[in-house]
Coordinates of N, CA and C in Angstrom, one line a residue:
M6 N 0.8 -1.2 0.0 CA 0.0 0.0 0.0 C 0.9 1.2 0.0
N7 N 0.5 2.3 -0.8 CA 1.2 3.5 -0.8 C 1.2 4.2 0.6
K8 N 2.3 4.8 0.9 CA 2.5 5.4 2.2 C 1.4 6.5 2.5
F9 N 1.0 7.3 1.5 CA 0.0 8.3 1.7 C -1.3 7.7 2.1
K10 N -1.6 6.5 1.5 CA -2.9 5.8 1.8 C -2.8 5.3 3.3
E11 N -1.7 4.8 3.7 CA -1.5 4.4 5.1 C -1.8 5.5 6.0
I12 N -1.2 6.7 5.7 CA -1.4 7.9 6.6 C -2.9 8.3 6.6
F13 N -3.5 8.3 5.4 CA -4.9 8.6 5.3 C -5.8 7.7 6.2
L14 N -5.5 6.4 6.2 CA -6.3 5.4 7.0 C -6.0 5.6 8.4
D15 N -4.8 5.9 8.8 CA -4.5 6.2 10.2 C -5.2 7.4 10.7
L16 N -5.1 8.5 9.9 CA -5.8 9.7 10.3 C -7.3 9.6 10.3
E17 N -7.8 8.8 9.4 CA -9.3 8.5 9.3 C -9.7 7.8 10.6
Q18 N -8.9 6.8 11.0 CA -9.3 6.1 12.2 C -9.3 7.0 13.5
K19 N -8.3 7.9 13.5 CA -8.2 8.8 14.7 C -9.3 9.8 14.7
I20 N -9.8 10.2 13.5 CA -10.9 11.1 13.4 C -12.2 10.4 13.9
L21 N -12.4 9.2 13.4 CA -13.6 8.5 13.8 C -13.6 8.1 15.2
A22 N -12.4 7.9 15.8 CA -12.3 7.5 17.2 C -12.4 8.7 18.1
G23 N -12.4 9.9 17.6 CA -12.5 11.1 18.4 C -11.2 11.7 18.9
E24 N -10.1 11.1 18.4 CA -8.8 11.6 18.8 C -8.6 13.0 18.3
Y25 N -9.1 13.2 17.1 CA -9.2 14.5 16.5 C -10.7 14.9 16.3
P26 N -11.2 15.5 17.3 CA -12.7 15.8 17.3 C -13.1 16.8 16.3
S27 N -14.4 16.9 16.0 CA -15.0 17.8 15.1 C -14.6 19.3 15.5
H28 N -14.2 20.1 14.4 CA -13.9 21.5 14.6 C -12.5 21.7 15.1
S29 N -11.8 20.6 15.4 CA -10.4 20.8 15.9 C -9.5 20.8 14.6
L30 N -8.2 21.1 14.9 CA -7.2 21.2 13.8 C -6.4 19.9 13.8
L31 N -6.1 19.4 12.6 CA -5.1 18.3 12.5 C -3.8 18.9 12.7
P32 N -2.8 18.1 13.1 CA -1.4 18.6 13.1 C -1.1 19.2 11.8
S33 N -0.2 20.2 11.9 CA 0.2 20.9 10.6 C 1.0 20.0 9.7
E34 N 1.2 20.4 8.5 CA 1.9 19.6 7.5 C 3.3 19.3 8.1
N35 N 4.0 20.3 8.6 CA 5.3 20.1 9.2 C 5.3 19.0 10.3
Q36 N 4.3 19.1 11.2 CA 4.1 18.1 12.3 C 3.9 16.7 11.7
L37 N 3.0 16.6 10.7 CA 2.7 15.3 10.1 C 3.9 14.7 9.4
I38 N 4.8 15.6 8.8 CA 6.0 15.1 8.2 C 6.9 14.5 9.3
Q39 N 7.0 15.1 10.5 CA 7.8 14.6 11.6 C 7.1 13.3 12.1
I40 N 5.8 13.3 12.3 CA 5.1 12.2 12.9 C 5.3 10.9 12.1
Y41 N 5.1 11.0 10.7 CA 5.1 9.9 9.9 C 6.4 9.7 9.1
G42 N 7.4 10.6 9.3 CA 8.7 10.5 8.6 C 8.6 10.4 7.1
V43 N 7.8 11.2 6.5 CA 7.6 11.2 5.1 C 7.8 12.6 4.5
S44 N 7.7 12.7 3.2 CA 7.9 14.0 2.5 C 6.6 14.8 2.6
R45 N 6.8 16.1 2.2 CA 5.6 17.0 2.2 C 4.6 16.6 1.2
E46 N 5.1 16.1 0.0 CA 4.2 15.6 -1.0 C 3.3 14.5 -0.6
T47 N 3.9 13.5 0.2 CA 3.1 12.4 0.7 C 2.1 12.9 1.7
V48 N 2.4 13.8 2.6 CA 1.5 14.3 3.5 C 0.3 15.0 2.8
R49 N 0.6 15.8 1.8 CA -0.4 16.5 1.1 C -1.4 15.6 0.3
K50 N -0.8 14.5 -0.2 CA -1.7 13.5 -0.9 C -2.6 12.8 0.1
A51 N -2.1 12.6 1.3 CA -3.0 12.0 2.4 C -4.1 13.0 2.8
L52 N -3.7 14.2 2.9 CA -4.7 15.3 3.3 C -5.7 15.5 2.2
N53 N -5.3 15.4 1.0 CA -6.3 15.5 -0.1 C -7.3 14.3 -0.1
L54 N -6.8 13.1 0.3 CA -7.8 12.0 0.4 C -8.8 12.3 1.5
L55 N -8.3 12.8 2.6 CA -9.2 13.1 3.7 C -10.2 14.2 3.3
R56 N -9.7 15.2 2.6 CA -10.7 16.3 2.2 C -11.7 15.7 1.2
N57 N -11.3 14.9 0.2 CA -12.2 14.3 -0.7 C -13.2 13.4 -0.1
A58 N -12.8 12.8 1.0 CA -13.7 11.8 1.7 C -14.6 12.6 2.7
G59 N -14.5 13.9 2.8 CA -15.4 14.7 3.6 C -15.0 14.8 5.1
Y60 N -13.7 14.4 5.4 CA -13.3 14.4 6.8 C -12.7 15.8 7.3
I61 N -12.1 16.5 6.3 CA -11.5 17.8 6.7 C -11.8 18.9 5.7
Q62 N -11.6 20.1 6.1 CA -11.7 21.3 5.2 C -10.4 22.1 5.4
K63 N -9.7 22.3 4.3 CA -8.4 23.0 4.5 C -8.8 24.5 4.4
K64 N -8.3 25.3 5.3 CA -8.5 26.7 5.4 C -7.2 27.5 5.4
Q65 N -7.2 28.5 4.5 CA -6.0 29.3 4.4 C -5.6 29.9 5.7
G66 N -4.4 29.8 6.2 CA -3.9 30.4 7.4 C -4.2 29.7 8.6
K67 N -5.0 28.6 8.6 CA -5.4 27.9 9.8 C -4.9 26.4 9.7
G68 N -5.1 25.8 8.6 CA -4.7 24.4 8.4 C -5.9 23.5 8.1
S69 N -5.9 22.3 8.5 CA -6.9 21.3 8.2 C -7.9 21.2 9.4
I70 N -9.1 21.6 9.1 CA -10.2 21.6 10.2 C -11.0 20.3 10.0
V71 N -11.1 19.6 11.1 CA -11.9 18.3 11.1 C -13.4 18.7 11.1
L72 N -14.1 18.0 10.1 CA -15.5 18.3 10.0 C -16.3 17.3 10.8
D73 N -17.5 17.6 11.1 CA -18.4 16.8 11.8 C -18.8 15.6 11.0
V74 N -18.3 14.4 11.3 CA -18.6 13.2 10.5 C -19.8 12.4 11.0
N75 N -20.4 12.9 12.0 CA -21.6 12.2 12.6 C -22.9 12.7 11.8
R76 N -23.3 12.0 10.8 CA -24.4 12.4 10.0 C -25.6 11.4 10.2
F77 N -26.8 11.9 10.2 CA -27.9 11.1 10.4 C -28.4 10.5 9.0
E78 N -28.8 9.3 9.0 CA -29.1 8.6 7.8 C -30.6 8.9 7.4
F79 N -30.8 9.4 6.2 CA -32.1 9.7 5.7 C -32.4 8.8 4.6
P80 N -33.4 7.9 4.7 CA -33.7 7.0 3.6 C -34.2 7.6 2.4
I81 N -33.6 7.3 1.2 CA -34.1 7.8 0.0 C -35.4 7.2 -0.4
S82 N -35.5 5.9 -0.4 CA -36.8 5.2 -0.7 C -37.6 5.2 0.5
G83 N -38.9 4.8 0.3 CA -39.8 4.8 1.5 C -40.3 6.2 1.7
L84 N -41.2 6.3 2.7 CA -41.9 7.5 3.1 C -41.8 7.7 4.6
T85 N -40.8 8.3 5.1 CA -40.5 8.4 6.5 C -40.6 9.8 6.9
S86 N -41.3 10.1 8.0 CA -41.4 11.5 8.5 C -40.1 11.7 9.4
F87 N -39.8 13.0 9.6 CA -38.7 13.4 10.4 C -38.8 12.9 11.8
R88 N -40.1 12.9 12.4 CA -40.3 12.4 13.7 C -40.0 10.9 13.8
E89 N -40.4 10.2 12.8 CA -40.0 8.7 12.8 C -38.5 8.5 12.7
L90 N -37.9 9.3 11.9 CA -36.4 9.3 11.8 C -35.8 9.6 13.1
Q91 N -36.3 10.6 13.8 CA -35.8 11.0 15.1 C -35.9 9.9 16.1
E92 N -37.0 9.2 16.1 CA -37.3 8.2 17.1 C -36.4 7.0 16.8
T93 N -36.3 6.6 15.6 CA -35.5 5.4 15.3 C -34.0 5.6 15.4
Q94 N -33.5 6.8 15.3 CA -32.1 7.1 15.4 C -31.7 7.8 16.6
N95 N -32.7 8.0 17.5 CA -32.5 8.7 18.8 C -31.8 10.1 18.6
I96 N -32.4 10.9 17.7 CA -31.9 12.2 17.4 C -32.6 13.2 18.3
P97 N -31.8 13.8 19.2 CA -32.4 14.9 20.1 C -32.7 16.1 19.2
N98 N -34.0 16.5 19.2 CA -34.3 17.6 18.3 C -35.4 18.5 18.9
E99 N -35.5 19.7 18.3 CA -36.5 20.6 18.7 C -37.1 21.2 17.4
T100 N -38.5 21.2 17.3 CA -39.2 21.7 16.1 C -39.8 23.1 16.4
T101 N -39.6 24.0 15.6 CA -40.2 25.4 15.7 C -41.1 25.6 14.4
V102 N -42.3 25.9 14.6 CA -43.2 26.3 13.5 C -43.0 27.8 13.2
V103 N -42.4 28.0 12.0 CA -42.1 29.4 11.6 C -43.3 30.0 10.9
T104 N -44.0 29.2 10.1 CA -45.2 29.7 9.3 C -46.3 28.7 9.3
L105 N -47.5 29.1 9.6 CA -48.6 28.2 9.4 C -49.8 29.1 9.0
E106 N -50.1 29.1 7.7 CA -51.1 30.0 7.2 C -51.8 29.4 5.9
K107 N -52.9 29.9 5.6 CA -53.6 29.4 4.4 C -53.2 30.3 3.2
K108 N -53.0 29.7 2.1 CA -52.6 30.5 0.8 C -53.3 29.9 -0.3
S109 N -53.2 30.6 -1.5 CA -53.8 30.1 -2.7 C -52.7 29.6 -3.6
V110 N -53.0 28.5 -4.4 CA -52.1 28.0 -5.3 C -51.8 29.0 -6.4
N111 N -50.5 29.3 -6.6 CA -50.1 30.2 -7.6 C -49.6 29.4 -8.8
E112 N -49.1 30.1 -9.8 CA -48.7 29.5 -11.1 C -47.5 28.5 -10.9
K113 N -46.6 28.9 -10.0 CA -45.4 28.1 -9.8 C -45.8 26.8 -9.1
L114 N -46.6 26.9 -8.1 CA -47.1 25.7 -7.4 C -48.0 24.8 -8.3
Q115 N -48.8 25.5 -9.1 CA -49.7 24.7 -10.0 C -48.9 23.9 -11.0
K116 N -47.8 24.4 -11.5 CA -46.9 23.7 -12.4 C -46.3 22.4 -11.8
I117 N -46.0 22.5 -10.5 CA -45.4 21.4 -9.8 C -46.4 20.3 -9.4
T118 N -47.6 20.8 -9.0 CA -48.5 19.8 -8.4 C -49.7 19.5 -9.3
D119 N -50.0 20.3 -10.3 CA -51.2 20.2 -11.1 C -52.5 20.5 -10.3
W120 N -52.3 21.1 -9.1 CA -53.5 21.6 -8.4 C -54.0 22.8 -9.1
P121 N -55.4 23.0 -9.2 CA -55.9 24.2 -9.9 C -55.5 25.5 -9.2
L122 N -55.3 26.5 -10.1 CA -55.0 27.8 -9.5 C -56.0 28.3 -8.5
D123 N -55.5 29.0 -7.5 CA -56.3 29.6 -6.5 C -56.9 28.6 -5.5
T124 N -56.6 27.3 -5.7 CA -57.0 26.3 -4.7 C -56.4 26.6 -3.3
E125 N -57.1 26.5 -2.3 CA -56.6 26.8 -0.9 C -55.7 25.7 -0.4
V126 N -54.6 26.1 0.2 CA -53.6 25.2 0.7 C -53.1 25.7 2.1
W127 N -52.7 24.8 2.9 CA -51.9 25.2 4.1 C -50.4 25.4 3.7
H128 N -49.8 26.5 4.1 CA -48.4 26.7 3.9 C -47.7 26.6 5.3
L129 N -46.9 25.5 5.5 CA -46.3 25.2 6.7 C -44.8 25.2 6.6
V130 N -44.1 26.0 7.4 CA -42.6 26.0 7.4 C -42.2 25.7 8.8
R131 N -41.3 24.7 9.0 CA -40.8 24.3 10.3 C -39.3 24.2 10.3
Q132 N -38.7 24.6 11.4 CA -37.2 24.5 11.6 C -37.0 23.3 12.5
R133 N -36.0 22.5 12.1 CA -35.6 21.3 12.9 C -34.2 21.6 13.5
K134 N -34.2 21.7 14.8 CA -32.9 21.9 15.5 C -32.3 20.6 16.1
I135 N -31.1 20.4 15.9 CA -30.3 19.4 16.5 C -29.1 20.0 17.2
D136 N -28.9 19.7 18.5 CA -27.9 20.3 19.3 C -27.9 21.8 19.2
G137 N -29.2 22.4 19.2 CA -29.3 23.8 19.2 C -29.1 24.5 17.9
Q138 N -28.9 23.8 16.8 CA -28.6 24.4 15.5 C -29.7 23.9 14.5
V139 N -30.2 24.9 13.7 CA -31.2 24.5 12.7 C -30.5 23.9 11.5
V140 N -30.6 22.6 11.4 CA -30.0 21.8 10.3 C -30.9 21.3 9.2
L141 N -32.2 21.5 9.5 CA -33.2 21.1 8.5 C -34.4 22.0 8.5
V142 N -34.9 22.4 7.3 CA -36.1 23.2 7.2 C -37.0 22.5 6.3
D143 N -38.3 22.3 6.9 CA -39.3 21.7 6.1 C -40.3 22.7 5.6
K144 N -40.6 22.7 4.3 CA -41.7 23.5 3.8 C -42.7 22.6 3.2
D145 N -44.0 22.8 3.7 CA -45.1 21.9 3.2 C -46.2 22.7 2.7
Y146 N -46.8 22.2 1.6 CA -48.1 22.8 1.1 C -49.1 21.6 1.1
L147 N -50.2 21.8 1.7 CA -51.2 20.8 2.0 C -52.6 21.3 1.6
L148 N -53.3 20.5 0.8 CA -54.7 20.8 0.4 C -55.6 20.9 1.6
T149 N -56.3 22.1 1.7 CA -57.2 22.2 2.9 C -58.5 21.4 2.7
E150 N -58.8 21.0 1.4 CA -60.0 20.2 1.2 C -59.8 18.8 1.8
I151 N -58.5 18.4 2.0 CA -58.2 17.1 2.6 C -57.7 17.3 4.0
I152 N -57.0 18.4 4.3 CA -56.6 18.7 5.6 C -57.3 20.0 6.1
P153 N -58.5 19.9 6.5 CA -59.3 21.1 6.8 C -58.8 21.9 8.0
E154 N -58.2 21.2 9.0 CA -57.6 21.8 10.2 C -56.2 21.3 10.4
L155 N -55.3 22.3 10.8 CA -53.9 21.9 11.1 C -53.5 22.6 12.3
P156 N -53.7 22.1 13.5 CA -53.4 22.8 14.7 C -51.8 22.9 14.9
V157 N -51.4 24.0 15.5 CA -50.0 24.3 15.6 C -49.3 23.1 16.4
E158 N -50.0 22.6 17.5 CA -49.3 21.6 18.3 C -49.1 20.3 17.5
K159 N -50.0 20.0 16.5 CA -49.8 18.9 15.7 C -48.7 19.1 14.7
A160 N -48.6 20.3 14.2 CA -47.5 20.7 13.3 C -46.1 20.6 14.0
K161 N -46.1 20.9 15.3 CA -44.8 20.8 16.0 C -44.5 19.3 16.3
D162 N -45.5 18.5 16.4 CA -45.2 17.1 16.7 C -45.0 16.3 15.5
S163 N -46.0 15.6 14.9 CA -45.8 14.8 13.7 C -47.1 15.0 12.8
I164 N -47.0 15.7 11.7 CA -48.2 15.9 10.9 C -48.7 14.5 10.3
Y165 N -47.7 13.6 10.0 CA -48.2 12.3 9.5 C -48.9 11.5 10.5
A166 N -48.5 11.5 11.7 CA -49.3 10.9 12.8 C -50.7 11.5 12.9
Y167 N -50.8 12.8 12.8 CA -52.1 13.5 12.8 C -52.9 13.1 11.6
F168 N -52.3 13.1 10.4 CA -53.1 12.7 9.2 C -53.6 11.3 9.3
E169 N -52.8 10.4 9.7 CA -53.1 9.0 9.7 C -54.0 8.6 10.9
N170 N -53.6 9.1 12.1 CA -54.3 8.6 13.3 C -55.6 9.5 13.6
D171 N -55.5 10.8 13.4 CA -56.6 11.7 13.7 C -57.6 11.8 12.5
L172 N -57.0 12.0 11.3 CA -57.9 12.2 10.2 C -58.2 11.0 9.4
G173 N -57.5 9.9 9.7 CA -57.8 8.6 9.1 C -57.4 8.5 7.6
L174 N -56.4 9.3 7.2 CA -55.9 9.3 5.8 C -55.0 8.1 5.6
D175 N -55.1 7.5 4.4 CA -54.2 6.5 4.0 C -53.1 7.0 3.0
I176 N -51.9 7.3 3.6 CA -50.8 7.9 2.8 C -50.1 6.7 2.1
A177 N -50.0 6.8 0.8 CA -49.6 5.6 0.0 C -48.2 5.7 -0.5
Y178 N -47.8 6.8 -1.2 CA -46.6 6.8 -1.9 C -46.2 8.3 -2.2
A179 N -44.9 8.4 -2.7 CA -44.4 9.8 -3.0 C -43.5 9.7 -4.2
R180 N -43.5 10.8 -4.9 CA -42.4 11.0 -6.0 C -41.4 12.0 -5.4
K181 N -40.2 11.6 -5.5 CA -39.1 12.4 -4.9 C -38.1 12.9 -5.9
E182 N -37.6 14.1 -5.6 CA -36.5 14.6 -6.4 C -35.4 15.1 -5.4
I183 N -34.2 14.7 -5.5 CA -33.1 15.1 -4.6 C -32.1 15.9 -5.4
V184 N -31.9 17.1 -5.0 CA -30.9 18.0 -5.7 C -30.0 18.8 -4.7
V185 N -28.9 19.2 -5.2 CA -28.0 20.1 -4.4 C -28.1 21.5 -5.0
E186 N -28.5 22.4 -4.1 CA -28.7 23.8 -4.6 C -27.9 24.8 -3.8
P187 N -27.7 26.0 -4.4 CA -26.9 27.0 -3.6 C -27.8 27.6 -2.5
V188 N -27.1 28.0 -1.5 CA -27.8 28.6 -0.3 C -28.3 30.0 -0.7
T189 N -29.6 30.3 -0.3 CA -30.2 31.6 -0.6 C -30.1 32.4 0.7
S190 N -30.4 33.7 0.5 CA -30.5 34.6 1.6 C -31.6 34.2 2.6
E191 N -32.7 33.7 2.1 CA -33.8 33.2 2.9 C -33.3 32.0 3.8
L192 N -32.5 31.1 3.2 CA -32.1 30.0 4.0 C -31.0 30.4 5.1
R193 N -30.3 31.4 4.8 CA -29.3 31.9 5.8 C -30.1 32.5 7.0
E194 N -31.2 33.0 6.8 CA -32.0 33.5 7.9 C -32.7 32.3 8.7
L195 N -33.1 31.3 7.9 CA -33.8 30.2 8.6 C -32.9 29.1 9.2
M196 N -31.7 28.9 8.7 CA -30.9 27.8 9.1 C -29.6 28.3 9.8
S197 N -29.0 27.4 10.5 CA -27.7 27.7 11.1 C -26.6 27.3 10.1
L198 N -26.1 28.3 9.4 CA -25.2 28.1 8.3 C -23.9 29.0 8.5
A199 N -22.8 28.4 8.3 CA -21.5 29.2 8.3 C -21.4 29.8 6.9
M200 N -20.5 30.8 6.8 CA -20.3 31.5 5.6 C -19.6 30.5 4.5
T201 N -19.0 29.4 5.1 CA -18.4 28.4 4.2 C -19.4 27.5 3.6
D202 N -20.7 27.5 4.2 CA -21.7 26.6 3.7 C -22.4 27.3 2.5
T203 N -22.1 26.7 1.3 CA -22.6 27.3 0.1 C -23.7 26.6 -0.6
H204 N -23.9 25.3 -0.1 CA -25.0 24.5 -0.8 C -25.8 23.7 0.3
V205 N -27.0 23.3 -0.1 CA -27.8 22.5 0.7 C -28.4 21.4 -0.1
V206 N -28.9 20.3 0.5 CA -29.5 19.2 -0.2 C -31.0 19.4 0.0
V207 N -31.8 19.5 -1.1 CA -33.2 19.7 -1.1 C -33.9 18.4 -1.6
V208 N -34.8 17.9 -0.8 CA -35.6 16.7 -1.2 C -37.0 17.3 -1.4
R209 N -37.5 17.2 -2.7 CA -38.8 17.7 -3.0 C -39.7 16.4 -3.2
S210 N -40.9 16.5 -2.6 CA -41.8 15.3 -2.6 C -43.2 15.7 -3.0
L211 N -43.8 14.9 -3.9 CA -45.2 15.0 -4.1 C -45.8 13.7 -3.4
V212 N -46.7 13.9 -2.5 CA -47.2 12.8 -1.7 C -48.6 12.5 -2.0
Y213 N -48.9 11.2 -2.1 CA -50.2 10.8 -2.6 C -50.9 9.9 -1.6
L214 N -52.3 10.0 -1.6 CA -53.1 9.1 -0.8 C -53.3 7.8 -1.6
E215 N -53.9 6.8 -0.9 CA -54.2 5.5 -1.5 C -55.1 5.6 -2.7
D216 N -55.9 6.6 -2.7 CA -56.8 6.8 -3.9 C -56.2 7.6 -5.0
T217 N -54.8 7.8 -4.9 CA -54.0 8.4 -5.9 C -54.1 10.0 -5.9
R218 N -54.8 10.6 -5.0 CA -54.8 12.0 -5.0 C -53.6 12.6 -4.4
C219 N -53.0 13.6 -5.0 CA -51.8 14.3 -4.5 C -52.3 15.3 -3.5
F220 N -51.9 15.2 -2.2 CA -52.4 16.1 -1.2 C -51.3 17.0 -0.6
E221 N -50.1 16.7 -0.9 CA -49.0 17.4 -0.2 C -47.8 17.6 -1.2
Y222 N -47.3 18.8 -1.2 CA -46.0 19.0 -1.8 C -45.0 19.6 -0.7
S223 N -43.9 18.9 -0.6 CA -42.9 19.3 0.4 C -41.5 19.6 -0.1
E224 N -40.8 20.4 0.6 CA -39.4 20.7 0.3 C -38.7 20.5 1.7
A225 N -37.8 19.5 1.8 CA -37.0 19.3 3.0 C -35.6 19.7 2.7
I226 N -35.1 20.8 3.3 CA -33.8 21.4 3.0 C -32.8 21.0 4.1
H227 N -31.8 20.3 3.8 CA -30.9 19.7 4.7 C -29.5 20.3 4.6
R228 N -28.9 20.5 5.8 CA -27.5 21.0 5.9 C -26.6 19.8 5.4
L229 N -25.6 20.1 4.6 CA -24.8 19.0 4.0 C -24.1 18.2 5.0
D230 N -23.6 18.8 6.1 CA -22.7 18.1 7.0 C -23.5 17.3 8.1
K231 N -24.8 17.3 8.1 CA -25.6 16.6 9.1 C -26.4 15.4 8.6
F232 N -26.5 15.2 7.3 CA -27.3 14.1 6.8 C -26.5 13.4 5.7
R233 N -26.8 12.1 5.6 CA -26.4 11.3 4.4 C -27.6 10.5 4.0
F234 N -27.7 10.4 2.7 CA -28.9 9.8 2.1 C -28.6 8.3 1.6
V235 N -29.3 7.4 2.2 CA -29.0 6.0 2.0 C -30.2 5.2 1.4
D236 N -29.8 4.1 0.7 CA -30.8 3.3 0.1 C -30.3 1.9 0.0
F237 N -31.1 0.9 -0.1 CA -30.7 -0.5 -0.4 C -31.2 -0.8 -1.8
A238 N -30.2 -1.2 -2.6 CA -30.5 -1.5 -4.0 C -30.2 -2.9 -4.4
R239 N -31.1 -3.6 -5.0 CA -30.8 -5.0 -5.5 C -30.7 -5.0 -7.0
R240 N -29.7 -5.6 -7.5 CA -29.5 -5.6 -9.0 C -30.6 -6.4 -9.7
K241 N -31.1 -5.7 -10.8 CA -32.2 -6.4 -11.6 C -31.7 -6.3 -13.0
K242 N -31.6 -7.5 -13.6 CA -31.1 -7.5 -15.0 C -32.3 -7.1 -15.9
V243 N -31.9 -6.3 -16.9 CA -32.9 -5.9 -17.9 C -32.5 -6.3 -19.3

């Protein structure tokens, strides 16, 4: 094995073990040269592997900053609410309802959902805090003809539990789109973002009932360093 790969694996193990905790600095290039007895080029190759793997961010004048590698798994397939994700992965969180109001479907929303123009919908915006930081923002649009009432306390808890248990709705499936998009000024106000955070992961979903009616359009906006998106795939020959 190449020496720089050995150094990468050793530093990776130390980061994962917490020897170099999140937001701390790795030893400088000169220190790493002394620690491993290698050339500067070898150290830089190892650091580049760490950066490409998402373990560090190199910052001018400071060195190599260790990133938070503890990310919560968000399933790509399936239809899982954030509350269910929080319960299964023991994520300590706090939900704040930023907006809960009735609106009319505009042209932009109509193109996405095929809902008729001026149809009444709930507009719900929630902040999800983990360790005191807003790492996820949920934006939901819900047809009021299907969801006639949406109490704030239900919105703070689990809207899917409310839909299924209180309203008796049969939620069946969703069409999802997952994209990486630039951070906007609105998101900087809503989320806990550093100036170095330039992009977010947006999961857009059209959610349908068992009778095939689309009743919800949602945008779940995730901070890059806190979530990873996972799935199980089985090969199917075509």
